[in-house]
mmCIF file of N, CA and C in Angstrom:
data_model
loop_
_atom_site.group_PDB
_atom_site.id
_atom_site.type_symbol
_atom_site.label_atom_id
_atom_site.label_comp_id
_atom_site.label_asym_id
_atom_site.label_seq_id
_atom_site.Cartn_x
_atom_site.Cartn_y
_atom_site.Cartn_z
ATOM 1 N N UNK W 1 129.999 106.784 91.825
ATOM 2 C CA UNK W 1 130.089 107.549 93.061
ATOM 3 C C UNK W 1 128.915 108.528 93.164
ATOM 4 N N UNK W 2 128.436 108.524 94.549
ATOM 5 C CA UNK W 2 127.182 109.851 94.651
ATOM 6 C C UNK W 2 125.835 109.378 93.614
ATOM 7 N N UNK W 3 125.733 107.741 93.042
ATOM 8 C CA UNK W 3 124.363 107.135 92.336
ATOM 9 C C UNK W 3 124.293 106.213 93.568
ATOM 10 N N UNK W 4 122.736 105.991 93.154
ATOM 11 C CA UNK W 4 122.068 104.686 94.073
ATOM 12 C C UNK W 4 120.857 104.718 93.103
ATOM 13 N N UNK W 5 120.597 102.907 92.921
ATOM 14 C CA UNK W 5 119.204 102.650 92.754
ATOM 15 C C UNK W 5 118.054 103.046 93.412
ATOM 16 N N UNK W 6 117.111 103.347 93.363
ATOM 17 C CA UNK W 6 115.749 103.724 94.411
ATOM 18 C C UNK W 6 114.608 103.189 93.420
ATOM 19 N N UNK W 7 113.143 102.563 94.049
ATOM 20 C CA UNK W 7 112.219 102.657 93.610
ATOM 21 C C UNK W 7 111.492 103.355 93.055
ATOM 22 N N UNK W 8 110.952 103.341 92.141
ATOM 23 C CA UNK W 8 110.378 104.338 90.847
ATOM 24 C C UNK W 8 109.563 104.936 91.690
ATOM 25 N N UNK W 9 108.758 104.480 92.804
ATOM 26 C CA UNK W 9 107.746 105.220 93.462
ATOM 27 C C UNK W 9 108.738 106.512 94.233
ATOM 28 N N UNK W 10 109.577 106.211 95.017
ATOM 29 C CA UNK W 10 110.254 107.053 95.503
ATOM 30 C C UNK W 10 110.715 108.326 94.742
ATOM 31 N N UNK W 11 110.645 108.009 93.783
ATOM 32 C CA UNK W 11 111.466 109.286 92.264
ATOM 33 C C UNK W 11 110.310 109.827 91.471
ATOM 34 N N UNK W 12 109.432 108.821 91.474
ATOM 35 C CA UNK W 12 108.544 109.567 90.568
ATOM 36 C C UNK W 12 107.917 110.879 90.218
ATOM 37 N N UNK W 13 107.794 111.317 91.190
ATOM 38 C CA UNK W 13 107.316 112.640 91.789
ATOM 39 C C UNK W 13 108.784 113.775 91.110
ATOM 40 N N UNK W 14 109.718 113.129 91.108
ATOM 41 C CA UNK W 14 110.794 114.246 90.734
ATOM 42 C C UNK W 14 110.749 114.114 89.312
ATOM 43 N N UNK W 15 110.205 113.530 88.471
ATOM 44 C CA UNK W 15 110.589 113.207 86.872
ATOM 45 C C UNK W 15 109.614 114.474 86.460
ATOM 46 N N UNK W 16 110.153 114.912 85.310
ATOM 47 C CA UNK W 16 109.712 116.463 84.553
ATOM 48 C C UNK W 16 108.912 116.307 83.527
ATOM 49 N N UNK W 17 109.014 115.113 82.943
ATOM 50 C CA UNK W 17 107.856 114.765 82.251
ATOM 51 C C UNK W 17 107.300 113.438 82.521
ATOM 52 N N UNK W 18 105.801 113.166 82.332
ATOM 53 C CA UNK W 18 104.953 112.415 82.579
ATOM 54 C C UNK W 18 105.116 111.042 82.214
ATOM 55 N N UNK W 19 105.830 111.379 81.046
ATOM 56 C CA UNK W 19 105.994 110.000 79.648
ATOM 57 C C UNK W 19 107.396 109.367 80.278
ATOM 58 N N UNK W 20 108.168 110.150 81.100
ATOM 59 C CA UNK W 20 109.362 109.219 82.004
ATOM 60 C C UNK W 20 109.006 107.979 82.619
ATOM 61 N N UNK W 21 108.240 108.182 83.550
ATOM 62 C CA UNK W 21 107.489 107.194 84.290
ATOM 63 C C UNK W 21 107.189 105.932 83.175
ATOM 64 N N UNK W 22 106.771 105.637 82.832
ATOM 65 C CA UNK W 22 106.507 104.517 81.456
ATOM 66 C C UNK W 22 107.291 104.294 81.100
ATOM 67 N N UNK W 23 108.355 105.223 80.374
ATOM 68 C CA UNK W 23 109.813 104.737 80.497
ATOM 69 C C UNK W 23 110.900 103.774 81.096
ATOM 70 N N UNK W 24 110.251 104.504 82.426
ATOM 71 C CA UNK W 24 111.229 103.619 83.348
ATOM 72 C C UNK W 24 110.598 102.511 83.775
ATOM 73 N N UNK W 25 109.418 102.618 84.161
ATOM 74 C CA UNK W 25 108.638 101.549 84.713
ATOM 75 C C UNK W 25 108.942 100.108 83.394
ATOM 76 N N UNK W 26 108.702 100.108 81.955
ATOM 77 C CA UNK W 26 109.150 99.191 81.331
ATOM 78 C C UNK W 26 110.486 99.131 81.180
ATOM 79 N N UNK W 27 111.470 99.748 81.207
ATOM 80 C CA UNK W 27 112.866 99.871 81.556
ATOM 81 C C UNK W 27 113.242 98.384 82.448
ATOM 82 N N UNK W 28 112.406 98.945 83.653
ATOM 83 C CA UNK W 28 112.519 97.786 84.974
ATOM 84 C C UNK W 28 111.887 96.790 84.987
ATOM 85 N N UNK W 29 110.756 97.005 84.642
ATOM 86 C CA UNK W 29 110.347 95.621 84.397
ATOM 87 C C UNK W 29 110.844 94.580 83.540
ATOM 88 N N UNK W 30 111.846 95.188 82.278
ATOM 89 C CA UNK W 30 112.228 93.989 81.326
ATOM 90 C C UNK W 30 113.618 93.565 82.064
ATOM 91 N N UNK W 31 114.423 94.570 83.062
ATOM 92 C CA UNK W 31 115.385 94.429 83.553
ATOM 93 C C UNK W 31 115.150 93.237 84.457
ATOM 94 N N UNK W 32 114.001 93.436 85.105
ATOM 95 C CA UNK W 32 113.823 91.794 86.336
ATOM 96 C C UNK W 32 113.709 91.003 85.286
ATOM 97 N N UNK W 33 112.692 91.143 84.154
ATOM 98 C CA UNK W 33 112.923 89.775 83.578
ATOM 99 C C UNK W 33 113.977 88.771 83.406
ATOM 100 N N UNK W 34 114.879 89.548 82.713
ATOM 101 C CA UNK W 34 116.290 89.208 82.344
ATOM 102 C C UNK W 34 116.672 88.637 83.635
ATOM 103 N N UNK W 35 116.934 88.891 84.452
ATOM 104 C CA UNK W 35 117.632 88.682 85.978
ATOM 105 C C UNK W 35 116.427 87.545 86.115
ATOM 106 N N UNK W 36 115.243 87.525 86.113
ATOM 107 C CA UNK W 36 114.680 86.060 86.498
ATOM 108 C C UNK W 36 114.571 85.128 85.707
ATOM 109 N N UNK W 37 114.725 85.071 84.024
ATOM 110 C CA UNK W 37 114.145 84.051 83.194
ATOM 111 C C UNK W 37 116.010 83.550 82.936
ATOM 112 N N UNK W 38 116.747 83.000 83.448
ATOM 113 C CA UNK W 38 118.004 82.825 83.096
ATOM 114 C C UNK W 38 118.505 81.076 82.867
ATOM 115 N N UNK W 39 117.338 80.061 82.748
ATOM 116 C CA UNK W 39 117.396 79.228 82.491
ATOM 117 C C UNK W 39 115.916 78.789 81.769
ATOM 118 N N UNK W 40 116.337 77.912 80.474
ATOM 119 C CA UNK W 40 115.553 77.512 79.359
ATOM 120 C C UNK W 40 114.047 76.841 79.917
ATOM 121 N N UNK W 41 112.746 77.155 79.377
ATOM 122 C CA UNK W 41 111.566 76.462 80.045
ATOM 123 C C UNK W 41 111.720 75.416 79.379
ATOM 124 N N UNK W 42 112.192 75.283 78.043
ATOM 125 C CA UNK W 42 112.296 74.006 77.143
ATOM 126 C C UNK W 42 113.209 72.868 77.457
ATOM 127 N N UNK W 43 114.358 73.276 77.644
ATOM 128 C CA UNK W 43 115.269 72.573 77.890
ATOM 129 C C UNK W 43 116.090 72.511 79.342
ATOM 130 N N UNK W 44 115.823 73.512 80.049
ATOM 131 C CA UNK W 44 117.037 73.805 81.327
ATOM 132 C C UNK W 44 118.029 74.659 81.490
ATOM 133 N N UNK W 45 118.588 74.670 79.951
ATOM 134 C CA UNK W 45 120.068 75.293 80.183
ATOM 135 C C UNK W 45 120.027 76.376 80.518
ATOM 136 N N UNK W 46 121.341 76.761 81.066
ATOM 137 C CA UNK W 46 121.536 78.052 81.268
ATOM 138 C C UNK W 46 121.889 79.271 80.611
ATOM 139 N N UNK W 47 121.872 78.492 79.213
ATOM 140 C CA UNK W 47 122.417 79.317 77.957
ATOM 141 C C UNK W 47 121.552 80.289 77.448
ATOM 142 N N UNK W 48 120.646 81.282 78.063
ATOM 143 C CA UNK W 48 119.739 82.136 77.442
ATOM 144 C C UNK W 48 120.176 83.374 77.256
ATOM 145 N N UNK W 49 120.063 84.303 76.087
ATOM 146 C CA UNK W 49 120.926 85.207 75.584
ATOM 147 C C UNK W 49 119.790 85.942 75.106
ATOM 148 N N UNK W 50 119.791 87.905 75.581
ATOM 149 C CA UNK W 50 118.955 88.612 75.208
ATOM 150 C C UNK W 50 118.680 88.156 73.681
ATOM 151 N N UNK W 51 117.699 88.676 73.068
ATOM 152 C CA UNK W 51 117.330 88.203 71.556
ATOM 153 C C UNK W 51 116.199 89.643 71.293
ATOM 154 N N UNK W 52 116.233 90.111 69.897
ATOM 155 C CA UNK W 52 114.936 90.798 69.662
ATOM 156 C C UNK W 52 115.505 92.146 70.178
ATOM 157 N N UNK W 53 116.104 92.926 70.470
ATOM 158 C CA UNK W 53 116.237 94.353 70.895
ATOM 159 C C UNK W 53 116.261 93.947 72.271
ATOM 160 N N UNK W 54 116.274 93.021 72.494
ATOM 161 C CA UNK W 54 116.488 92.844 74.978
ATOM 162 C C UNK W 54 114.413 92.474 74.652
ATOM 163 N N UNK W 55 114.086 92.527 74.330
ATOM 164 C CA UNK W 55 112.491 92.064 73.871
ATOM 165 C C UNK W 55 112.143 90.174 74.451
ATOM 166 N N UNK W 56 113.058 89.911 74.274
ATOM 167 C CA UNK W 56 112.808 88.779 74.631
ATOM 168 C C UNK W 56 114.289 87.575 74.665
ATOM 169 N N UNK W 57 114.467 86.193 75.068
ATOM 170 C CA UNK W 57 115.481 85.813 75.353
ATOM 171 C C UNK W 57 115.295 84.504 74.796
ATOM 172 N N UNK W 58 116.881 84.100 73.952
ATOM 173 C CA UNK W 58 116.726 82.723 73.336
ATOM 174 C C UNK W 58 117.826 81.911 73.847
ATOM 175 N N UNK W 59 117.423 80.629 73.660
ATOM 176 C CA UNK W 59 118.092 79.710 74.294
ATOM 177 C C UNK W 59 119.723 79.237 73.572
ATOM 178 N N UNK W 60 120.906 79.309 73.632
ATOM 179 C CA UNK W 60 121.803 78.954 72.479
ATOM 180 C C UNK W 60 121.504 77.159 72.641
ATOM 181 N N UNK W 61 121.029 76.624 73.442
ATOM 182 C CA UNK W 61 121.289 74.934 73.823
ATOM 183 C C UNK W 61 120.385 74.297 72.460
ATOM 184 N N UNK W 62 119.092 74.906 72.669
ATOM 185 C CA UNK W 62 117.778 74.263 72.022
ATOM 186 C C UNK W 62 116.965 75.511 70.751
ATOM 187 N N UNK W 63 117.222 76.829 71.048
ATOM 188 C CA UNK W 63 117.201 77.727 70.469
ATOM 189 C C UNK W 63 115.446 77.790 70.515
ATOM 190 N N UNK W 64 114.708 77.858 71.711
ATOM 191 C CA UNK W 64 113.683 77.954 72.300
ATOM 192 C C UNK W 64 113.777 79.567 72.795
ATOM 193 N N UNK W 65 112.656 79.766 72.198
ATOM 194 C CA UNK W 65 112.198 81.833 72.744
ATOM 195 C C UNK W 65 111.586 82.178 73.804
ATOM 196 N N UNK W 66 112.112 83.006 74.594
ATOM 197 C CA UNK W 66 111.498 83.303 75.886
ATOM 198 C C UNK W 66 110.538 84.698 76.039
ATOM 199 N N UNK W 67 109.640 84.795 76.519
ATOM 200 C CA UNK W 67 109.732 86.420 75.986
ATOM 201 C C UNK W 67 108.676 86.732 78.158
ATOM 202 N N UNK W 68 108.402 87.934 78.002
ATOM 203 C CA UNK W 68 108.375 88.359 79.222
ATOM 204 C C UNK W 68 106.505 88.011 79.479
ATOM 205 N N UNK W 69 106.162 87.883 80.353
ATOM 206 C CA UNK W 69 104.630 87.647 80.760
ATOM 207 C C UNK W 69 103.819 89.287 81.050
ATOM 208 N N UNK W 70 102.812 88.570 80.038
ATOM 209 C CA UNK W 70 101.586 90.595 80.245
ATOM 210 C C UNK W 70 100.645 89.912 81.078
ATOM 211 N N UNK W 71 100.532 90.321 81.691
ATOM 212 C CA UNK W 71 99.605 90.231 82.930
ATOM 213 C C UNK W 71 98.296 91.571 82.943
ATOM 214 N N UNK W 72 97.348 91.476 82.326
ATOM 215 C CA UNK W 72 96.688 92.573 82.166
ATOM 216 C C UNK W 72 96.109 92.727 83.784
ATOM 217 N N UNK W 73 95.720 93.811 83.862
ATOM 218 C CA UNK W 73 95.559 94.622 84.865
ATOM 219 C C UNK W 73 94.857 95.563 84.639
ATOM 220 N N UNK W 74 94.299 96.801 86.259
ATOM 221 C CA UNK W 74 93.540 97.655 86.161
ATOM 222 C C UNK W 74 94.271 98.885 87.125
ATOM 223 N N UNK W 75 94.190 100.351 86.851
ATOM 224 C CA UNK W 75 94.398 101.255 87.451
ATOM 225 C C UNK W 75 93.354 101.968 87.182
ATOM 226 N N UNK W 76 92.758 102.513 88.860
ATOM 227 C CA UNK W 76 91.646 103.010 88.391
ATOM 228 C C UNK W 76 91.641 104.133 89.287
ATOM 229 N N UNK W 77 91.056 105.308 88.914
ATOM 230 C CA UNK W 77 90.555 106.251 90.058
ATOM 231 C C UNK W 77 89.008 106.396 90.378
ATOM 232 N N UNK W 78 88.619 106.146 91.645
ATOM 233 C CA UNK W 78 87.253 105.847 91.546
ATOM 234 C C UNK W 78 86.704 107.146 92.420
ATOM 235 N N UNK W 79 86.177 108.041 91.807
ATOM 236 C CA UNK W 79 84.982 109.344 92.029
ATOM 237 C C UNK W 79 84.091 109.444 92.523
ATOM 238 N N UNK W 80 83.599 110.504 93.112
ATOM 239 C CA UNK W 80 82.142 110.351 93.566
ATOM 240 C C UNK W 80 80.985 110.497 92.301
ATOM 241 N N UNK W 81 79.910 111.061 92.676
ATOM 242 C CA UNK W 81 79.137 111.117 91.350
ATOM 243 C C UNK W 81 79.718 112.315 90.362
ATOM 244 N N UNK W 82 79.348 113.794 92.041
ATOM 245 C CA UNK W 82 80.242 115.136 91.399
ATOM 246 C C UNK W 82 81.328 115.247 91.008
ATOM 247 N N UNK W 83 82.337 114.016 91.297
ATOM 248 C CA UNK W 83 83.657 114.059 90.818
ATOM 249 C C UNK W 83 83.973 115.016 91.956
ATOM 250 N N UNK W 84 83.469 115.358 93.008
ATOM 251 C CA UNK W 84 84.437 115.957 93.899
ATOM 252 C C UNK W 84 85.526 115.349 95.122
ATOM 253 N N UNK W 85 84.959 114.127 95.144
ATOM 254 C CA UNK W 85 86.141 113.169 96.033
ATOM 255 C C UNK W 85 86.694 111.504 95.269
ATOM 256 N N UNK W 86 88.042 111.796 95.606
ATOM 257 C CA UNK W 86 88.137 110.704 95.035
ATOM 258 C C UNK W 86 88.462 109.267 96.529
ATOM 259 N N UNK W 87 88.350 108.930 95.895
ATOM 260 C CA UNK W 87 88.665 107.138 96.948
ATOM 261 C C UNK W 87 90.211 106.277 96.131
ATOM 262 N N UNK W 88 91.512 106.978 97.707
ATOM 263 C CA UNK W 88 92.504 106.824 97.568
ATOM 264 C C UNK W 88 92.707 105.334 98.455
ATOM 265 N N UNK W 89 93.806 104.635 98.271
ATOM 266 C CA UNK W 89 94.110 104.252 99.481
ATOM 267 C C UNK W 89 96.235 103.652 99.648
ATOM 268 N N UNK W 90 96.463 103.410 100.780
ATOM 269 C CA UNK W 90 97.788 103.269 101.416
ATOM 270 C C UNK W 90 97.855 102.053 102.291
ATOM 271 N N UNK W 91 99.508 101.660 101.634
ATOM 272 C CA UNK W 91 99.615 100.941 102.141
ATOM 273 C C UNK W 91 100.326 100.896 103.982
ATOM 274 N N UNK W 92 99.966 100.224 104.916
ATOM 275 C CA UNK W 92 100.348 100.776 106.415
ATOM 276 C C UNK W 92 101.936 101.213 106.407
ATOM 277 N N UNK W 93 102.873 100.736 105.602
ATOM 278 C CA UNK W 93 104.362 101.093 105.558
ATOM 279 C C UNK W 93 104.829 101.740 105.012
ATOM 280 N N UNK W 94 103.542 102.468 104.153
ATOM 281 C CA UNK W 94 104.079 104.145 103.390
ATOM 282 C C UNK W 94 104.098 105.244 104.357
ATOM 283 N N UNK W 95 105.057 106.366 103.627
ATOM 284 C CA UNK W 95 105.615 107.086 104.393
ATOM 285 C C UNK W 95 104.188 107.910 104.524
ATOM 286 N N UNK W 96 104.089 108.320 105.790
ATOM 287 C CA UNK W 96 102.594 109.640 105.968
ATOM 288 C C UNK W 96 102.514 110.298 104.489
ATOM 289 N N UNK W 97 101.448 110.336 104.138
ATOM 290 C CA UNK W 97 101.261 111.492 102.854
ATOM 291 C C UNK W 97 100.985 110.761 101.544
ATOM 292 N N UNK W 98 101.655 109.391 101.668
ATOM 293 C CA UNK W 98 101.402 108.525 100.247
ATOM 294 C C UNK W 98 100.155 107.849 100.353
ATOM 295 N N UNK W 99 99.674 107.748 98.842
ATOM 296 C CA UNK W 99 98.546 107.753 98.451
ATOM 297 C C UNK W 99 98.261 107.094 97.265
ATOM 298 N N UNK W 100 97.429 106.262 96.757
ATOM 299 C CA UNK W 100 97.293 105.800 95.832
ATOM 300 C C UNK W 100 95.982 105.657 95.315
ATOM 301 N N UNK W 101 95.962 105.575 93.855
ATOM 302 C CA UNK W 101 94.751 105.125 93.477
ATOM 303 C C UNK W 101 94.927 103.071 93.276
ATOM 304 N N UNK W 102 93.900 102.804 93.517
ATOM 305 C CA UNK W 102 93.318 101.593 93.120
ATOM 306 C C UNK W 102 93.809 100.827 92.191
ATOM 307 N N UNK W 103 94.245 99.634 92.193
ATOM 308 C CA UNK W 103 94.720 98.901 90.873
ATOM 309 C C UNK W 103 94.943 97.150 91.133
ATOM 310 N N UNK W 104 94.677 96.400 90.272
ATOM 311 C CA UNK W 104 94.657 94.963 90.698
ATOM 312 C C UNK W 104 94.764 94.406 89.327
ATOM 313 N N UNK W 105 95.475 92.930 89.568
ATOM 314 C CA UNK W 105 95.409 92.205 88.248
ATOM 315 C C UNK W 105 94.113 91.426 87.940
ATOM 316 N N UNK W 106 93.655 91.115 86.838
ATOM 317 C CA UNK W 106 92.958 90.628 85.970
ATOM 318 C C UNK W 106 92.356 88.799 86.750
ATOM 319 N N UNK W 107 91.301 87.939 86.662
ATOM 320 C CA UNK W 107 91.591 87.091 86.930
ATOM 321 C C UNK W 107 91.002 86.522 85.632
ATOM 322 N N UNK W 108 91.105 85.065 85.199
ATOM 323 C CA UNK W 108 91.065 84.491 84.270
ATOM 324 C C UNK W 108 89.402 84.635 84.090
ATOM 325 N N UNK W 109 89.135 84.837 82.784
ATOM 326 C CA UNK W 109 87.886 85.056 82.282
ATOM 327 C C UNK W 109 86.781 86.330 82.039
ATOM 328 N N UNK W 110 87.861 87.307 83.544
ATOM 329 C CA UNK W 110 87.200 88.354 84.306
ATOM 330 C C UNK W 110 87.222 89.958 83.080
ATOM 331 N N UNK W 111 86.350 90.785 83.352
ATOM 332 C CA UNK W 111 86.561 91.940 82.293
ATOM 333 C C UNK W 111 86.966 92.659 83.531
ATOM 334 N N UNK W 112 87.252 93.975 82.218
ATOM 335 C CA UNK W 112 88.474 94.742 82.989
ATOM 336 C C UNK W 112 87.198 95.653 84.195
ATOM 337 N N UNK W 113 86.031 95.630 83.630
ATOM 338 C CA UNK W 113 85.158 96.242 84.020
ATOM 339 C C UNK W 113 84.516 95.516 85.763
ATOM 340 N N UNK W 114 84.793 94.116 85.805
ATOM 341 C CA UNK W 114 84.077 93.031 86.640
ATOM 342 C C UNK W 114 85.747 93.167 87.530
ATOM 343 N N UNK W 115 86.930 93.385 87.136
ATOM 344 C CA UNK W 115 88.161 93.453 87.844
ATOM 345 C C UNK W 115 88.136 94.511 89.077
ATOM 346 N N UNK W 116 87.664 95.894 87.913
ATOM 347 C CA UNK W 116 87.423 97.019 89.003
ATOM 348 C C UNK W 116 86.383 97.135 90.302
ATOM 349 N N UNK W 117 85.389 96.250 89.776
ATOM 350 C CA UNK W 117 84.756 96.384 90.848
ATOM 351 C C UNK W 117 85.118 95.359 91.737
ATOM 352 N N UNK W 118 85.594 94.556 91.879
ATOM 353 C CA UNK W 118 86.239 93.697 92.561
ATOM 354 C C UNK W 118 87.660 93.970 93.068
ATOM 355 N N UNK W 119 88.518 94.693 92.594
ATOM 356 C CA UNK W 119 89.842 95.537 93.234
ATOM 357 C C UNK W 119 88.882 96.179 94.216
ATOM 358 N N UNK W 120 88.666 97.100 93.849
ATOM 359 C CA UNK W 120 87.899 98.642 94.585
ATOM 360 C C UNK W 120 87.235 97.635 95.765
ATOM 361 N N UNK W 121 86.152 96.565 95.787
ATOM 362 C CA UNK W 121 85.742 95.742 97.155
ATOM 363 C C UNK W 121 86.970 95.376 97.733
ATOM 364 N N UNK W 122 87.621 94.534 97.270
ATOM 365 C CA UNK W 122 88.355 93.769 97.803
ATOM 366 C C UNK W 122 89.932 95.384 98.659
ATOM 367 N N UNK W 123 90.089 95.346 98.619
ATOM 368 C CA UNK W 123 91.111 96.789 98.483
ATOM 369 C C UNK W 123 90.230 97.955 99.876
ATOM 370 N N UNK W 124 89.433 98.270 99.584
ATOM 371 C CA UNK W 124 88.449 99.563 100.331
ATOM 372 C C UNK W 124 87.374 98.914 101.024
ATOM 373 N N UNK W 125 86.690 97.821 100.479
ATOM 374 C CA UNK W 125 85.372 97.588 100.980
ATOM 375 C C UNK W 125 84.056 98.245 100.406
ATOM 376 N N UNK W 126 84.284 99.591 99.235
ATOM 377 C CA UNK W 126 83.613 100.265 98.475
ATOM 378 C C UNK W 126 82.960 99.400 97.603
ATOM 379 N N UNK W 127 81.414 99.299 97.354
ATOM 380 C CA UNK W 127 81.150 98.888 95.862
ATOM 381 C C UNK W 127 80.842 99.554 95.448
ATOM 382 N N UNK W 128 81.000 99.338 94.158
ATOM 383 C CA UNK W 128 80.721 100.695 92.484
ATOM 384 C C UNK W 128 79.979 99.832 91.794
ATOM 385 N N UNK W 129 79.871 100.948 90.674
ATOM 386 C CA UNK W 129 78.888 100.047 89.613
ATOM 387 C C UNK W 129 79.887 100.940 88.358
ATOM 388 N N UNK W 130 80.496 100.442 87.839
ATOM 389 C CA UNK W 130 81.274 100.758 86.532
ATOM 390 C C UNK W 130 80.493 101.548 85.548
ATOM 391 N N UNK W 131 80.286 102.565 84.749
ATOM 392 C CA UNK W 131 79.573 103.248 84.485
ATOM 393 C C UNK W 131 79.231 102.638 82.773
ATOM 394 N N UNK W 132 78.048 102.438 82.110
ATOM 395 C CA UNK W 132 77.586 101.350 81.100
ATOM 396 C C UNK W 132 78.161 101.984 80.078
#
């Protein structure tokens, strides 16, 4: 009574320490896992049962291990030279006032360095030069 789920973005701003956020954010993320990986890649069944501390999920049919996908990625804040402005951006269905920095996944082969400058184009239209 008087709880509701909400998006971490929505709350974040209220958490008292910094190290919450990480918390929760892997909290939720292993929580979708669970809720999406619920049948075997090996076999089919439907028999998959947390395993490992909730870390990952095994099959009782074939006894095949599931575990969650890292998807490397980039969060970046991108500066002027003086460091006096930064380059935010929003999405059109955030509420007035929200704001974000920059961030994109990885593509195969790509450095994290060749990612950013390619988020930051692709995202703003800004090019950078990643600093050597």
């Amino acid at each position: 009574p008087g709880a509701a789920f909400q998006q971490l973005r929505s709350v974040g701003g209220a958490l008292s320490r910094d190290e919450d956020a990480g918390i929760l954010a892997a909290a939720r993320g292993m929580a979708v896992w669970h809720r999406a990986a619920r049948f075997c890649q090996s076999c089919g069944s439907g028999d998959m049962a947390p395993s490992k501390a909730g870390n990952a999920r095994k099959c009782g049919a074939c006894g095949a291990g599931a575990y969650p996908r890292i998807d490397p990625s980039v969060i970046v804040l991108v500066t002027s030279k003086g460091g006096e402005h930064a380059l935010l951006g929003r999405k059109a269905n955030w509420p007035e006032g929200r704001y974000s920095t920059l961030a994109g996944f990885c593509e195969v082969g790509e450095t994290l360095e060749e990612t950013v400058v390619r988020e930051v184009f692709e995202e703003s239209g800004v090019r950078v030069s990643p600093p050597s």
